Amino acid sequence: MSNPKEAIKEKSMVIQKDMLANLFTELSNAKANGKKVVYTFVPGNLVELILALDMLPVYPEINALQSGMRKKSGSYIKDAEKLGFSEDVCTYVKCDIGMMLNGNLGPTGEKLPDPDLLLLSYTGCFTFLKWFENLERLYPGVEIAMLHTPYQEDGQITDDQINYMVKQLQEEVIPKMEKVAGKKMDYDRLSKMLENSARQEELWVKVLETAKNRPSPIDSYFAGVYYMGPLNTGFRGTDAAVEYYEELLKEVTERMNLGLSPVTPEGEMKEEKFRLVVEGPPNWTNFREFWKIFYDLGAVIVASTYTKVGGVYDTGFRHEPGKPLESLARYCMGVYTNLNLPQRVDLIEHYIKEYKADGFLINSIKSCNSFSAGQLLMMREIEQRCEVPVGFIESDLVDPRYFSYANIKNRLESYFQMLEQRKQILAREEANA
Amino acid sequence: MMKQQPERLLTLLEECKTLAFDLNFTYAKEWKSKSKYRLLVGYLPIYVPREIMHAANALGVGIMGAGDRKQIIKGDAYYQSYICHLPRGVIEMALDNNLDNFDGFLFPSICDCVRNLSGMFKLVKRGKFQRYFDYPQNFEKHIGGTFYRELLETIIKDMFQINDMKITAKHLNDSIALYNINRRLIEKIYDIRKEFPWRLSAVDVYHIIRAGMVINVEKHNEMLEEIVGLLNEDYGEPMDNIRVVISGSFCEQPPIGLIRSIEMAGCYIIDDDFMLGSRWIQGDIDDASQDPLNAIVDAFLTQSAPSSAVYDYGNPKSARLIKKVKDRNADGVIFCAASFCDPALLDQPDLQKACDAAGVAHINFQFHENTGQFKVIKEQTGTFSDSIKLWV
Ligand code: SF4
Ligand code: SF4
């Protein structure tokens, strides 16, 4: 994955880069070293269980987004479509299947090892279920463990839901993982990892909250997707990830104290003109161009929902070493896409108010019903509750056919003009008052 | 001279057709108006156990979308162009007054569109309760079964809070018995169609089953009994049609014109997954149990129809589709799924592969519930039918 912050080589970035490089080296050598490989999803991921059993995680979604960034997704998607996958369905799935058809080469150009276990953490997205049914057919005979995460349909986590999840973990998921790993779960080790997870989550929330400062020292969306990396790509619970988040917080706090704006791929942003809250995933095929439209116009994303797909921590959830399985269950049920629509609207409203945002923008993703279905109603609700200008653009995650630069740029320019006008009106009103 | 369809059958079919497409749910609302303790609970595709509603003096009403029967204006402002059509029709109905008088709504866990629609109903405040019916994807009795039972108890409580109706084991067993009869009669119709497909068109079957989703089961059973009796008369003559199974239309429903076009292109639709909810439980549910709720749970865990909405580990849908083709003595499969329907469309490559491996011919097209042009579909289906006739 190309890295926007590489140019200034912050220490946190170097740490993350090393972590990823080590993981991919381990994955390349997995079969030779007898390490077992688990394919799983980011939302509701059980990485502490995987690592505590000395297995290695692979995330098909991350592979897909990296294929998007490396401009490979377009041809992968077409290959999957040739196999009979409809043009209409989620492109992450097609990109992943296309990547497998083309040798399953990871971001380093080396082949990713085949899975020893498909760990379907069915959390917050129905398509995950279909995705893993398809993977199962690509790897006949592979072991499968399935964890059904109930949806927070009533806006809360009930005891029945927790019991259901804990029973699945205890009686099906963990025994299956132990069977594949060839060893028993070491619960002391797991608790130690969960302690680390909680520490990382604490640090991560502090990083996110620096965006309440004016100017914000971070962009919580475009840079946020890098910052959230270690938590979501297989390092939650590790010592290395604690080190990463300590360093990141140190750097970000320094920037905040110096009154600096976020770092962009073209250096530091000069002026923070607009503060936005963004809902929805970014586009990966044209990630840099997309980001550039924002920073060129002085727009900073101060809070985003996408950076909560791997876990919502800023409303207080932390993994609990004393209650490992219950807290894993709560974690899964709490991820952003597992919240019901009223909860999502409440969270966005909270962000707009807490982070003093000037506007709210939705990047609606063609592929993703989990995010997209209902967004237009969410937008109306936010407009009514928060009285901020709302904007709406459409793109896709990894299908380049659905990223129209000109269209998006036009829409964003008009939206920023609207924000500018509103700012002037508010300033006049304030002066008159 | 060839004997014609009985007159009485034509009258019943007309009645079913009117009921099936009454988007104001007039019959159900009249049923409710007869007592202040009666409830209407709307549910989306695919399956909810209507037995628990029946036992609670509630009528479970299937909301299958607006199809091509309602102009969508508001719905389009609520959904992006790349989301299937069903939810926009449903929200249009909710925002107009079609669903007034409904006490609650259930949204089965079949995809993220229906899931998020449950939240939209909460936000626009329709009904006294709106529940995402999050049935388990774990089929172990003490794990998924327990969770499912708790889910059913929650819905029973939702209804109780409105009408104070306490469900007894007798109530529930009686309701189960009625739905057992209903399921048997529906299967009987499909069995008759397997043997004598010329006696009743697929469109007629469609109307009959769909009517049952908006009326009380007692009335539907009466109609079905009579229809089955009439279908047993010997009339009509076979045509030189191929026999097909339709797969993929379990949620958003194809327009009637599409079903008719398939038939007119030379296909007898011998089986399908239209309105799968009515046929979800395969076989009877125990109606003499001390714990009938448990019987309903068991039936879900062990007797559910194959569907894109259920995780199929260990029991692949592909094998079940091929079995259906063989059991129904069909010549081919028509994959006919709604555009933008991830669950149905993501199943297709594997199902098609299984057809290829089993030597079952198939074609594939997508639709919207309000598709108005069928020329291409008719041509494709005609070619498909001709090619099979050539080889069979
Ligand atoms: S539908 Fe959305 S959440 Fe689900 S796999 Fe696709 S992109 Fe991910
Ligand atoms: S048609 Fe498919 S995607 Fe649309 S609501 Fe139904 S199951 Fe969901």
PDB file of C-alpha atoms and ligand atoms in Angstrom, chain A residues 369, chain B residues 84 86-87 110-111 113-114 250-252 338 340-343, ligand 2:
ATOM      1  CA  ASN A 369     -26.050  -1.850   1.118  1.00  0.00           C
TER       2      ASN A 369
ATOM      3  CA  CYS B  84     -33.175  -2.771  -5.321  1.00  0.00           C
ATOM      4  CA  LEU B  86     -38.629  -3.442  -3.055  1.00  0.00           C
ATOM      5  CA  PRO B  87     -37.772  -1.162  -0.124  1.00  0.00           C
ATOM      6  CA  ILE B 110     -32.504 -11.458   4.740  1.00  0.00           C
ATOM      7  CA  CYS B 111     -30.251  -8.610   3.675  1.00  0.00           C
ATOM      8  CA  CYS B 113     -31.699  -3.337   2.781  1.00  0.00           C
ATOM      9  CA  VAL B 114     -34.474  -4.939   4.781  1.00  0.00           C
ATOM     10  CA  PHE B 250     -37.724 -14.987  -3.104  1.00  0.00           C
ATOM     11  CA  CYS B 251     -37.959 -11.367  -2.006  1.00  0.00           C
ATOM     12  CA  GLU B 252     -38.686  -8.658  -4.555  1.00  0.00           C
ATOM     13  CA  ALA B 338     -34.120  -8.786  -8.709  1.00  0.00           C
ATOM     14  CA  PHE B 340     -29.154  -5.226  -7.070  1.00  0.00           C
ATOM     15  CA  CYS B 341     -30.182  -8.161  -4.902  1.00  0.00           C
ATOM     16  CA  ASP B 342     -26.871  -9.232  -3.367  1.00  0.00           C
ATOM     17  CA  PRO B 343     -28.178 -12.386  -1.662  1.00  0.00           C
TER      18      PRO B 343
HETATM   19  S1  SF4 C   2     -34.599  -7.816  -3.301  1.00  0.00           S
HETATM   20 FE1  SF4 C   2     -32.750  -8.653  -2.370  1.00  0.00          FE
HETATM   21  S2  SF4 C   2     -31.537  -6.865  -1.768  1.00  0.00           S
HETATM   22 FE2  SF4 C   2     -33.644  -6.164  -2.134  1.00  0.00          FE
HETATM   23  S3  SF4 C   2     -34.659  -6.210  -0.180  1.00  0.00           S
HETATM   24 FE3  SF4 C   2     -35.005  -8.173  -1.124  1.00  0.00          FE
HETATM   25  S4  SF4 C   2     -33.363  -9.566  -0.466  1.00  0.00           S
HETATM   26 FE4  SF4 C   2     -32.792  -7.452  -0.017  1.00  0.00          FE
END
